[in-house]
Amino acid sequence: MTDDYSRRTVLGATGGVTLTALPGGRLLQQDPENGRGPPGGSDVESLAIERVGRYETGEFDGGAEIVAYDAARSRLFVVNSGAGRVEVLDVSDPAAPEQVAVIDAAGDVPDGGGANSVDVVGDLVAVAVENEDPQAPGFIALYDASSLQRMALDEVGPLPDKVTISPDGNYVLSANEGEPATDEEPGSRTDPGGSVSIIDVSDGVGGVQPTTLDFTPFDEQVESLRREGVRVYGASAEDDDPKPSTDFEPEFITVASDSETAFVSLQENNAIATVDIPNAEITDVSGLGFKDFSIEGNELDTSDADAGDADAISLQNWPVKGMYQPDAIAAHEVAGTQYVLTANEGDSRDFEETTVADLTLATDAFAPRLSENPYVDSVEGLQAPENLGNLAVTNQLGDHDDDGEFEDLYLFGGRSFSAFEVADDGLELVYDSGNEFERTYAEQFPAGFQNATESGPETEAVELGQVGDRTFAFVGIERGSGIFVYDVTTPTEARYVTTVLNRDFSVGFGDLAAEAEANPESDEPGRAGDWSSEGVEFIPAGGSPTDAPLLAAGYEVSGTVALFEVTPLPESDGEPGADAPAED
């Protein structure tokens, strides 16, 4: 651990370019008695969100990712994967966050390859550290939250991508992605397999032996898993006998409020696993199914032929399906019913990516669907670049009879966030935001409408927060860089509230990349605003240094951390979902 990190800049609320959408453009003064919102208590209808502080790591493309808040010390832990460390910020004044320490995770850990994730509960900080050899076992480093001294180092599965401490503080869990090596020839790649590790710290952190669970018990269930929508398809095109034990790649882990059940996203596999924590057992793997973009409410833009022309953005229904493939997930219990909220980013393996134009489509399968399509009436028209031709899809699904002609098209991600109810027979979709992300960008932030032919906005993060008597989901968008807010008090009736976005779209990725290469010690990636939200953390009023709810967000590309004040709005203050962007 060191006491300073030379490449850092602290900006107040006016730093950078800010475009913020607020309900009616109005903020409500906080109740000085409890800091929890409007006078009179908890009758909250909506909320406003405004950036009040900002911190720059100075690291382009990886400088600020996962964030975790320590309420007892008003500190924010920020994963700076570009520098391979965790930066510790004092946010007692949210308008002026200041770096007070650095945890050199890679240096603290023999064979450490850098930090991927961090979490804080009570006096315990957990950091996920990958091995220098990504296919070798990784580590969870445990630190004292006050002194920042390392107390324990535990070996877990290869490539721990997300670490989570259970709400009761008794368990540390990691989702170990176990990705195959990418620098080996296809067909002979080292693939260590994904896993989930559980560290029981209820009696202290010393001398604890982690339990690492793999997916071998599911190897005999490949066909039944596929029937349920779980993708089991191998690390390369030459893998003709894929198995869950090597194919599943845990991405993210969340723990239910009872600290007994964990849910793990298997992103590439379009599935979520359920873990019985006390009994150290993976009890279920549920496929998430597919989103039908041909139905009303699920319109999407599929063409880059008019890229850069805001007036040409067009959301349409097409005969394609989407794999939800969530990155971040969040457990949410309401009146005894357990839900899992999912950020449906989408992801792929390089060998499976193709475009609609490069596939041979089964005319007899698509002709009935195109007979009433208002845009095209033939397969040839469907495959034109101004329609679906350039759309990225998988070549591993859709050819149902294996004759080389595709009867269905499956794209990566859902371009949305969803709520799944945990039922006895698996997960049941009860809500999806449909086309709201793309529609909001098209209407409010057209310059941020990007990535139409790939995964769209790329929903990256989802975090829950209680404000008054309402529960809100804060959904981070990677490509458009916004944070969408939804009221999920009743998950089956989730509703859009507002969007906050602080980004200068006139600055391109290539601009920042060139500056970072030419002048790595003096470039300023933060000049583009807050770009590519990667991790979000809600800070409730009771643990906030200002006695008002806050939200912290790490932005990967710009290497910035933003702190937002969350202001409750009472029922009489405006109409939710009818927000107009206001410029700070």
Coordinates of C-alpha atoms in Angstrom, one line a residue:
M1 CA 0.0 0.0 0.0
T2 CA 1.2 3.5 -0.8
D3 CA 0.0 6.9 0.4
D4 CA -0.2 8.7 -2.9
Y5 CA -1.0 8.2 -6.6
S6 CA 0.5 11.0 -8.7
R7 CA -2.0 10.8 -11.6
R8 CA -5.1 12.2 -9.9
T9 CA -7.3 15.3 -10.2
V10 CA -10.2 16.4 -8.1
L11 CA -12.9 18.4 -9.6
G12 CA -16.0 20.0 -8.1
A13 CA -19.5 19.8 -9.4
T14 CA -18.7 22.2 -12.3
G15 CA -15.8 20.1 -13.7
G16 CA -16.4 18.6 -17.2
V17 CA -19.4 18.8 -19.4
T18 CA -22.7 18.1 -17.7
L19 CA -26.1 17.2 -19.4
T20 CA -28.5 16.1 -16.7
A21 CA -32.1 15.0 -17.1
L22 CA -34.2 15.8 -14.0
P23 CA -38.0 15.6 -13.4
G24 CA -39.1 19.0 -14.4
G25 CA -35.6 20.3 -13.9
R26 CA -36.4 20.9 -10.3
L27 CA -34.7 19.9 -7.0
L28 CA -36.5 19.8 -3.7
Q29 CA -34.9 21.0 -0.5
Q30 CA -34.0 18.2 1.9
D31 CA -35.7 17.9 5.3
P32 CA -33.0 19.1 7.8
E33 CA -34.5 16.8 10.5
N34 CA -33.7 13.5 8.9
G35 CA -32.2 14.2 5.5
R36 CA -34.4 11.6 3.9
G37 CA -36.4 13.7 1.6
P38 CA -39.5 15.9 1.6
P39 CA -40.9 17.2 4.9
G40 CA -43.7 14.9 6.2
G41 CA -41.9 11.6 5.8
S42 CA -41.9 8.9 3.2
D43 CA -44.5 9.6 0.6
V44 CA -42.0 9.6 -2.3
E45 CA -43.3 9.5 -5.9
S46 CA -40.1 10.1 -7.8
L47 CA -36.6 11.5 -7.4
A48 CA -34.0 13.7 -9.0
I49 CA -30.3 12.9 -9.4
E50 CA -27.6 15.5 -9.9
R51 CA -23.8 15.2 -9.9
V52 CA -22.3 17.1 -7.0
G53 CA -18.7 15.9 -7.1
R54 CA -16.2 14.2 -9.4
Y55 CA -12.8 12.6 -9.2
E56 CA -10.3 11.7 -12.0
T57 CA -7.9 8.9 -11.8
G58 CA -6.1 10.1 -14.9
E59 CA -6.1 6.5 -16.3
F60 CA -7.7 6.0 -19.7
D61 CA -9.8 3.0 -20.4
G62 CA -9.9 1.2 -17.0
G63 CA -9.2 3.9 -14.5
A64 CA -12.5 3.6 -12.6
E65 CA -14.7 0.5 -12.6
I66 CA -16.2 -1.2 -9.6
V67 CA -16.9 1.1 -6.6
A68 CA -17.8 0.2 -3.0
Y69 CA -18.7 2.5 -0.1
D70 CA -17.5 2.3 3.5
A71 CA -20.1 4.1 5.6
A72 CA -18.2 4.0 8.8
R73 CA -15.3 6.0 7.4
S74 CA -17.0 7.9 4.5
R75 CA -14.6 6.2 2.1
L76 CA -15.1 5.0 -1.5
F77 CA -13.0 2.1 -2.8
V78 CA -12.5 2.3 -6.6
V79 CA -11.0 -0.4 -8.7
N80 CA -8.5 1.1 -11.1
S81 CA -7.8 -1.9 -13.3
G82 CA -5.6 0.1 -15.7
A83 CA -3.1 0.7 -12.8
G84 CA -3.9 -2.7 -11.2
R85 CA -4.9 -1.3 -7.8
V86 CA -7.7 0.0 -5.7
E87 CA -7.9 3.8 -5.0
V88 CA -9.3 4.8 -1.6
L89 CA -11.2 8.1 -1.7
D90 CA -12.4 10.3 1.2
V91 CA -15.9 11.4 0.3
S92 CA -16.8 13.1 3.5
D93 CA -17.3 16.1 1.3
P94 CA -18.9 14.6 -1.8
A95 CA -18.2 17.8 -3.7
A96 CA -14.5 17.3 -3.3
P97 CA -13.5 13.6 -3.2
E98 CA -9.9 13.2 -2.3
Q99 CA -7.6 10.2 -2.6
V100 CA -6.2 9.2 0.8
A101 CA -4.6 5.8 0.0
V102 CA -4.0 3.1 -2.6
I103 CA -4.2 -0.6 -2.1
D104 CA -1.6 -2.1 -4.4
A105 CA -3.5 -5.4 -4.9
A106 CA -1.1 -6.8 -7.5
G107 CA 1.9 -5.9 -5.4
D108 CA 0.4 -7.3 -2.2
V109 CA -0.3 -10.7 -3.8
P110 CA 2.4 -13.1 -5.1
D111 CA 1.7 -13.7 -8.8
G112 CA -1.1 -11.1 -8.6
G113 CA -2.1 -9.8 -12.0
G114 CA -4.3 -6.9 -10.8
A115 CA -7.6 -6.0 -9.1
N116 CA -11.0 -6.8 -10.7
S117 CA -13.5 -6.1 -8.0
V118 CA -13.9 -4.8 -4.5
D119 CA -16.5 -4.9 -1.8
V120 CA -16.8 -3.5 1.8
V121 CA -19.1 -4.6 4.7
G122 CA -18.4 -3.4 8.2
D123 CA -14.6 -3.6 8.9
L124 CA -13.8 -5.9 6.1
V125 CA -12.6 -5.1 2.6
A126 CA -12.4 -7.8 0.0
V127 CA -10.5 -7.5 -3.3
A128 CA -10.7 -9.9 -6.2
V129 CA -7.2 -10.3 -7.7
E130 CA -6.5 -12.3 -10.8
N131 CA -3.4 -14.4 -11.3
E132 CA -0.6 -13.1 -13.6
D133 CA -1.5 -16.3 -15.6
P134 CA -5.3 -15.7 -16.0
Q135 CA -5.9 -19.4 -16.3
A136 CA -4.3 -20.2 -12.9
P137 CA -6.1 -19.8 -9.6
G138 CA -6.9 -16.3 -8.5
F139 CA -7.1 -14.7 -5.1
I140 CA -9.3 -12.9 -2.7
A141 CA -7.3 -10.5 -0.6
L142 CA -9.0 -9.4 2.7
Y143 CA -8.1 -6.0 4.3
D144 CA -8.9 -4.2 7.5
A145 CA -11.2 -1.3 6.4
S146 CA -9.6 1.1 8.9
S147 CA -5.9 0.4 8.6
L148 CA -6.0 -1.0 5.1
Q149 CA -3.6 -3.7 6.2
R150 CA -4.0 -7.1 4.5
M151 CA -5.3 -9.7 7.0
A152 CA -5.6 -12.8 4.8
L153 CA -5.1 -14.1 1.2
D154 CA -7.3 -16.9 -0.1
E155 CA -6.9 -18.8 -3.3
V156 CA -10.0 -19.1 -5.4
G157 CA -10.8 -20.2 -8.9
P158 CA -9.2 -18.7 -12.1
L159 CA -10.1 -15.1 -12.9
P160 CA -12.2 -13.9 -10.0
D161 CA -14.3 -11.3 -11.7
K162 CA -16.7 -10.1 -9.0
V163 CA -16.3 -10.3 -5.2
T164 CA -19.3 -9.8 -2.9
I165 CA -19.6 -9.9 0.9
S166 CA -22.9 -11.2 2.2
P167 CA -25.2 -8.6 4.0
D168 CA -24.5 -10.2 7.4
G169 CA -20.8 -10.0 6.8
N170 CA -20.3 -13.8 7.4
Y171 CA -19.4 -14.8 3.8
V172 CA -17.1 -13.6 1.1
L173 CA -18.1 -14.9 -2.3
S174 CA -16.4 -14.6 -5.7
A175 CA -17.6 -15.3 -9.3
N176 CA -14.6 -16.9 -11.0
E177 CA -15.0 -16.5 -14.7
G178 CA -12.4 -19.1 -15.7
E179 CA -12.0 -17.8 -19.3
P180 CA -10.0 -19.9 -21.8
A181 CA -6.7 -18.7 -23.0
T182 CA -7.0 -16.5 -26.1
D183 CA -3.4 -16.8 -27.3
E184 CA -3.6 -20.5 -28.1
E185 CA -4.7 -22.2 -31.2
P186 CA -8.5 -22.9 -31.4
G187 CA -9.3 -26.5 -30.4
S188 CA -6.3 -26.6 -28.0
R189 CA -7.1 -23.7 -25.7
T190 CA -6.5 -24.0 -22.0
D191 CA -10.0 -23.7 -20.4
P192 CA -9.9 -23.9 -16.6
G193 CA -13.7 -23.6 -16.3
G194 CA -15.8 -21.2 -14.2
S195 CA -16.5 -21.6 -10.5
V196 CA -17.9 -19.9 -7.4
S197 CA -15.9 -19.6 -4.2
I198 CA -17.2 -19.2 -0.7
I199 CA -15.1 -18.0 2.2
D200 CA -16.7 -18.3 5.7
V201 CA -15.4 -15.4 7.8
S202 CA -18.0 -15.7 10.6
D203 CA -15.3 -16.7 13.0
G204 CA -12.6 -14.4 11.6
V205 CA -10.5 -14.3 8.5
G206 CA -7.5 -16.2 9.6
G207 CA -6.9 -19.8 8.7
V208 CA -10.1 -20.1 6.6
Q209 CA -10.1 -22.6 3.8
P210 CA -12.3 -21.3 0.8
T211 CA -14.8 -23.7 -0.7
T212 CA -14.7 -23.5 -4.5
L213 CA -17.7 -25.0 -6.4
D214 CA -17.5 -25.9 -10.1
F215 CA -20.2 -27.0 -12.5
T216 CA -19.2 -30.6 -12.9
P217 CA -22.5 -31.9 -11.4
F218 CA -24.2 -30.3 -14.4
D219 CA -22.1 -32.1 -17.1
E220 CA -24.7 -34.9 -17.5
Q221 CA -27.5 -32.3 -18.0
V222 CA -26.4 -30.6 -21.2
E223 CA -29.4 -31.5 -23.3
S224 CA -32.0 -30.5 -20.6
L225 CA -30.1 -27.3 -20.0
R226 CA -30.2 -26.4 -23.6
R227 CA -33.9 -27.1 -23.8
E228 CA -34.3 -24.6 -20.9
G229 CA -32.4 -21.9 -22.9
V230 CA -29.0 -22.3 -21.3
R231 CA -26.2 -22.0 -23.9
V232 CA -23.6 -24.7 -23.7
Y233 CA -21.5 -24.3 -26.9
G234 CA -17.7 -24.5 -26.2
A235 CA -14.7 -22.3 -26.2
S236 CA -14.0 -22.6 -29.9
A237 CA -15.7 -23.7 -33.1
E238 CA -13.8 -27.0 -32.9
D239 CA -15.2 -27.9 -29.5
D240 CA -17.8 -30.5 -30.4
D241 CA -18.4 -31.8 -26.8
P242 CA -18.8 -28.7 -24.6
K243 CA -19.6 -29.3 -20.9
P244 CA -20.9 -26.9 -18.2
S245 CA -17.7 -27.6 -16.1
T246 CA -15.6 -25.8 -18.7
D247 CA -18.2 -23.8 -20.6
F248 CA -19.9 -21.8 -17.9
E249 CA -18.3 -18.4 -17.1
P250 CA -19.6 -16.7 -13.9
E251 CA -19.6 -13.0 -14.4
F252 CA -21.3 -11.4 -11.4
I253 CA -22.6 -12.5 -8.0
T254 CA -25.3 -11.0 -5.8
V255 CA -26.6 -12.2 -2.4
A256 CA -30.1 -12.3 -1.1
S257 CA -31.0 -10.3 2.0
D258 CA -31.0 -13.4 4.2
S259 CA -27.3 -14.0 3.3
E260 CA -28.2 -17.7 2.5
T261 CA -28.7 -17.6 -1.2
A262 CA -26.5 -16.2 -4.0
F263 CA -27.3 -15.7 -7.6
V264 CA -24.6 -15.8 -10.3
S265 CA -24.8 -14.5 -13.8
L266 CA -23.4 -16.8 -16.5
Q267 CA -23.3 -14.1 -19.1
E268 CA -22.2 -15.9 -22.3
N269 CA -24.4 -18.8 -21.4
N270 CA -27.6 -16.7 -21.0
A271 CA -28.3 -18.2 -17.6
I272 CA -28.2 -17.6 -13.8
A273 CA -27.0 -20.1 -11.2
T274 CA -28.4 -20.3 -7.7
V275 CA -26.1 -21.1 -4.8
D276 CA -27.0 -22.4 -1.3
I277 CA -24.4 -20.6 0.7
P278 CA -24.4 -22.4 4.1
N279 CA -24.4 -25.8 2.3
A280 CA -21.9 -24.7 -0.3
E281 CA -23.9 -26.1 -3.2
I282 CA -24.9 -24.8 -6.7
T283 CA -28.5 -25.9 -6.7
D284 CA -29.8 -24.7 -10.0
V285 CA -28.9 -23.2 -13.4
S286 CA -31.8 -21.4 -15.1
G287 CA -31.8 -20.3 -18.7
L288 CA -33.2 -16.8 -19.2
G289 CA -34.9 -17.4 -22.6
F290 CA -35.0 -15.0 -25.5
K291 CA -36.4 -11.5 -26.1
D292 CA -38.7 -11.2 -29.2
F293 CA -37.9 -8.0 -31.0
S294 CA -40.7 -8.5 -33.5
I295 CA -43.4 -7.5 -30.9
E296 CA -44.7 -4.0 -30.1
G297 CA -42.6 -2.3 -27.4
N298 CA -39.4 -4.1 -28.3
E299 CA -38.5 -2.0 -31.3
L300 CA -34.7 -1.5 -31.9
D301 CA -32.3 0.2 -34.4
T302 CA -30.3 -2.4 -36.3
S303 CA -28.5 -0.4 -38.9
D304 CA -25.3 1.7 -39.0
A305 CA -25.8 2.8 -42.6
D306 CA -27.0 6.1 -41.2
A307 CA -24.6 6.3 -38.3
G308 CA -24.0 9.8 -37.1
D309 CA -27.3 11.1 -38.4
A310 CA -29.5 11.8 -35.3
D311 CA -32.5 12.5 -37.6
A312 CA -32.2 9.0 -39.1
I313 CA -32.4 7.0 -35.9
S314 CA -35.2 4.5 -36.5
L315 CA -36.7 2.0 -34.0
Q316 CA -38.5 -0.8 -35.7
N317 CA -39.7 -4.3 -35.1
W318 CA -37.7 -7.1 -36.8
P319 CA -37.8 -10.9 -36.8
V320 CA -34.9 -11.3 -34.5
K321 CA -34.5 -12.6 -30.9
G322 CA -32.1 -11.4 -28.2
M323 CA -30.2 -13.4 -25.6
Y324 CA -30.5 -11.4 -22.3
Q325 CA -26.9 -12.3 -21.2
P326 CA -26.8 -10.1 -18.1
D327 CA -23.6 -8.7 -16.7
A328 CA -24.5 -7.2 -13.3
I329 CA -27.5 -8.6 -11.4
A330 CA -29.2 -7.6 -8.1
A331 CA -31.3 -9.6 -5.7
H332 CA -34.5 -7.9 -4.7
E333 CA -37.0 -9.3 -2.2
V334 CA -40.6 -7.8 -2.0
A335 CA -43.2 -9.2 0.4
G336 CA -41.5 -12.5 0.6
T337 CA -41.0 -12.9 -3.1
Q338 CA -37.5 -13.1 -4.4
Y339 CA -36.6 -11.3 -7.7
V340 CA -33.3 -11.0 -9.6
L341 CA -32.8 -7.8 -11.6
T342 CA -30.6 -8.1 -14.6
A343 CA -28.5 -5.6 -16.7
N344 CA -28.8 -7.3 -20.1
E345 CA -25.5 -6.2 -21.6
G346 CA -24.8 -9.1 -24.0
D347 CA -21.5 -10.8 -24.8
S348 CA -20.0 -13.2 -27.2
R349 CA -17.1 -15.5 -28.0
D350 CA -15.1 -14.4 -31.0
F351 CA -15.7 -17.5 -33.1
E352 CA -19.5 -17.2 -32.9
E353 CA -19.9 -13.6 -34.1
T354 CA -21.2 -13.1 -37.6
T355 CA -23.6 -10.7 -39.4
V356 CA -27.0 -11.4 -40.8
A357 CA -25.7 -10.7 -44.3
D358 CA -23.1 -13.5 -43.9
L359 CA -25.7 -16.1 -43.0
T360 CA -27.8 -18.2 -45.3
L361 CA -31.4 -17.7 -44.2
A362 CA -34.2 -20.2 -44.7
T363 CA -36.6 -18.5 -47.0
D364 CA -39.6 -20.7 -46.0
A365 CA -39.1 -19.8 -42.4
F366 CA -38.8 -16.0 -42.9
A367 CA -41.3 -15.5 -45.7
P368 CA -44.4 -15.7 -43.4
R369 CA -42.8 -13.2 -41.0
L370 CA -42.0 -10.8 -43.8
S371 CA -45.4 -11.0 -45.4
E372 CA -46.7 -8.3 -43.1
N373 CA -43.5 -6.5 -42.5
P374 CA -43.8 -2.8 -43.5
Y375 CA -40.1 -2.4 -44.3
V376 CA -39.1 -5.4 -46.4
D377 CA -40.8 -8.3 -48.1
S378 CA -37.9 -10.6 -49.0
V379 CA -34.9 -12.3 -47.4
E380 CA -32.6 -10.3 -49.7
G381 CA -34.2 -7.1 -48.4
L382 CA -33.8 -8.3 -44.8
Q383 CA -30.1 -8.8 -45.4
A384 CA -29.5 -5.3 -46.9
P385 CA -27.1 -3.1 -44.8
E386 CA -29.8 -0.5 -44.2
N387 CA -32.0 -3.2 -42.5
L388 CA -30.4 -6.2 -40.8
G389 CA -27.4 -6.9 -42.9
N390 CA -24.7 -5.5 -40.6
L391 CA -26.4 -6.7 -37.4
A392 CA -24.1 -8.9 -35.2
V393 CA -25.7 -12.2 -34.4
T394 CA -24.5 -15.7 -33.3
N395 CA -23.8 -18.5 -35.6
Q396 CA -24.4 -21.0 -32.8
L397 CA -28.2 -20.7 -32.6
G398 CA -30.9 -20.6 -35.2
D399 CA -30.1 -23.4 -37.6
H400 CA -32.5 -25.7 -36.0
D401 CA -32.2 -28.6 -38.4
D402 CA -28.4 -28.3 -39.0
D403 CA -28.8 -27.9 -42.8
G404 CA -26.7 -24.7 -43.0
E405 CA -29.8 -22.4 -43.3
F406 CA -30.9 -20.3 -40.3
E407 CA -34.6 -20.3 -39.4
D408 CA -34.1 -17.8 -36.5
L409 CA -31.7 -15.0 -35.7
Y410 CA -30.3 -14.4 -32.2
L411 CA -28.4 -11.2 -31.3
F412 CA -26.3 -10.5 -28.2
G413 CA -28.0 -8.9 -25.2
G414 CA -31.5 -7.6 -24.5
R415 CA -30.8 -3.8 -24.8
S416 CA -32.7 -3.5 -21.5
F417 CA -32.9 -4.4 -17.9
S418 CA -35.3 -7.1 -16.6
A419 CA -36.8 -8.5 -13.5
F420 CA -37.0 -12.3 -13.0
E421 CA -39.1 -13.9 -10.2
V422 CA -37.4 -16.8 -8.5
A423 CA -39.9 -19.7 -8.7
D424 CA -39.7 -23.3 -7.7
D425 CA -39.0 -24.3 -11.3
G426 CA -36.5 -21.6 -12.1
L427 CA -36.6 -18.0 -13.1
E428 CA -39.6 -16.4 -14.6
L429 CA -39.4 -13.1 -16.6
V430 CA -41.9 -10.6 -15.0
Y431 CA -40.7 -7.3 -16.4
D432 CA -38.4 -6.0 -19.2
S433 CA -37.8 -2.4 -20.1
G434 CA -38.4 -3.1 -23.8
N435 CA -37.1 -0.3 -26.0
E436 CA -37.0 2.4 -23.4
F437 CA -33.2 2.8 -23.3
E438 CA -32.9 3.3 -27.1
R439 CA -36.0 5.4 -27.2
T440 CA -34.8 7.7 -24.4
Y441 CA -31.4 8.1 -26.2
A442 CA -33.1 8.9 -29.5
E443 CA -35.4 11.5 -27.9
Q444 CA -33.2 13.0 -25.3
F445 CA -29.6 12.3 -26.1
P446 CA -29.3 11.4 -29.8
A447 CA -25.5 11.9 -29.8
G448 CA -25.3 9.0 -27.3
F449 CA -27.3 6.6 -29.5
Q450 CA -24.6 4.2 -30.5
N451 CA -23.7 0.6 -31.3
A452 CA -26.9 -0.2 -33.2
T453 CA -25.5 -3.2 -35.0
E454 CA -24.0 -4.8 -31.9
S455 CA -25.4 -4.9 -28.4
G456 CA -27.0 -1.5 -28.5
P457 CA -26.6 0.6 -25.3
E458 CA -24.9 -2.3 -23.4
T459 CA -26.6 -2.4 -20.0
E460 CA -23.7 -2.8 -17.6
A461 CA -24.7 -2.2 -14.0
V462 CA -27.7 -2.4 -11.8
E463 CA -27.9 -1.2 -8.2
L464 CA -30.8 -1.0 -5.8
G465 CA -31.5 1.9 -3.4
Q466 CA -34.3 2.7 -0.9
V467 CA -35.5 6.3 -0.8
G468 CA -38.4 7.0 1.5
D469 CA -40.9 4.3 0.9
R470 CA -39.8 3.5 -2.6
T471 CA -37.1 1.2 -4.0
F472 CA -35.2 2.4 -7.1
A473 CA -32.9 0.7 -9.5
F474 CA -30.0 2.6 -10.9
V475 CA -29.0 1.1 -14.2
G476 CA -25.6 1.9 -15.7
I477 CA -25.2 2.1 -19.5
E478 CA -21.8 1.4 -21.0
R479 CA -22.1 2.7 -24.5
G480 CA -24.3 5.7 -23.9
S481 CA -22.7 6.5 -20.5
G482 CA -26.0 7.3 -18.8
I483 CA -27.6 6.0 -15.6
F484 CA -31.3 5.2 -15.9
V485 CA -33.4 5.3 -12.8
Y486 CA -36.5 3.0 -12.4
D487 CA -38.9 2.7 -9.6
V488 CA -38.9 -1.1 -8.8
T489 CA -40.9 -1.0 -5.6
T490 CA -43.2 -3.4 -7.4
P491 CA -40.9 -5.2 -9.8
T492 CA -43.7 -6.4 -12.1
E493 CA -44.7 -2.8 -12.6
A494 CA -41.3 -1.1 -12.8
R495 CA -41.5 2.4 -14.2
Y496 CA -38.9 4.8 -15.7
V497 CA -38.1 7.8 -13.6
T498 CA -35.2 9.8 -15.1
T499 CA -31.8 9.6 -16.7
V500 CA -28.5 11.3 -15.7
L501 CA -25.8 11.7 -18.2
N502 CA -22.5 13.7 -18.1
R503 CA -20.7 13.2 -21.3
D504 CA -19.2 15.3 -24.2
F505 CA -19.9 13.2 -27.3
S506 CA -17.8 15.4 -29.5
V507 CA -14.7 13.7 -28.0
G508 CA -14.2 10.2 -29.5
F509 CA -12.6 7.1 -28.2
G510 CA -9.8 7.4 -30.8
D511 CA -9.1 11.0 -29.6
L512 CA -8.4 9.8 -26.0
A513 CA -6.6 6.7 -27.1
A514 CA -4.2 8.7 -29.3
E515 CA -3.6 11.2 -26.4
A516 CA -2.9 8.4 -23.9
E517 CA -0.4 6.8 -26.3
A518 CA 1.4 10.0 -27.1
N519 CA 1.4 11.5 -23.6
P520 CA 0.5 8.8 -21.0
E521 CA 1.5 11.0 -18.1
S522 CA -0.3 14.1 -19.1
D523 CA -3.4 13.0 -21.1
E524 CA -6.8 14.0 -19.7
P525 CA -9.4 11.2 -20.4
G526 CA -11.8 13.0 -18.1
R527 CA -12.2 15.9 -20.5
A528 CA -14.8 13.8 -22.3
G529 CA -17.0 13.8 -19.3
D530 CA -18.1 10.6 -17.5
W531 CA -17.8 7.9 -20.1
S532 CA -18.9 4.3 -19.8
S533 CA -20.5 3.6 -16.5
E534 CA -19.1 0.3 -15.1
G535 CA -20.1 0.1 -11.5
V536 CA -22.7 2.0 -9.3
E537 CA -23.1 2.1 -5.5
F538 CA -26.1 3.5 -3.7
I539 CA -25.3 5.3 -0.4
P540 CA -28.5 5.5 1.8
A541 CA -29.2 8.6 3.8
G542 CA -28.4 6.9 7.1
G543 CA -24.8 6.1 5.9
S544 CA -24.2 9.3 3.9
P545 CA -21.8 12.0 5.0
T546 CA -24.4 14.6 4.1
D547 CA -27.4 12.7 5.6
A548 CA -28.9 12.7 2.1
P549 CA -28.9 9.7 -0.3
L550 CA -26.0 9.6 -2.7
L551 CA -25.0 7.5 -5.7
A552 CA -21.4 6.8 -6.7
A553 CA -20.5 5.6 -10.2
G554 CA -17.2 4.5 -11.7
Y555 CA -16.7 5.3 -15.4
E556 CA -14.3 3.0 -17.2
V557 CA -13.2 4.9 -20.3
S558 CA -12.9 8.3 -18.8
G559 CA -11.4 6.9 -15.6
T560 CA -13.7 9.1 -13.5
V561 CA -15.8 8.7 -10.4
A562 CA -19.0 10.7 -10.1
L563 CA -20.9 11.4 -6.9
F564 CA -24.6 12.2 -7.3
E565 CA -27.1 13.6 -4.8
V566 CA -30.4 11.7 -4.9
T567 CA -33.3 14.0 -4.0
P568 CA -36.7 12.5 -3.2
L569 CA -39.7 14.2 -4.9
P570 CA -43.2 14.0 -3.3
E571 CA -46.2 12.7 -5.1
S572 CA -47.4 16.2 -6.2
D573 CA -44.1 17.2 -7.8
G574 CA -44.3 16.2 -11.5
E575 CA -45.1 13.2 -13.6
P576 CA -42.7 10.3 -13.5
G577 CA -41.3 9.4 -16.9
A578 CA -42.1 12.8 -18.4
D579 CA -38.6 14.1 -17.9
A580 CA -36.9 16.6 -20.1
P581 CA -33.1 17.1 -20.1
A582 CA -31.8 20.1 -18.4
E583 CA -28.3 21.5 -18.9
D584 CA -26.3 22.4 -15.8

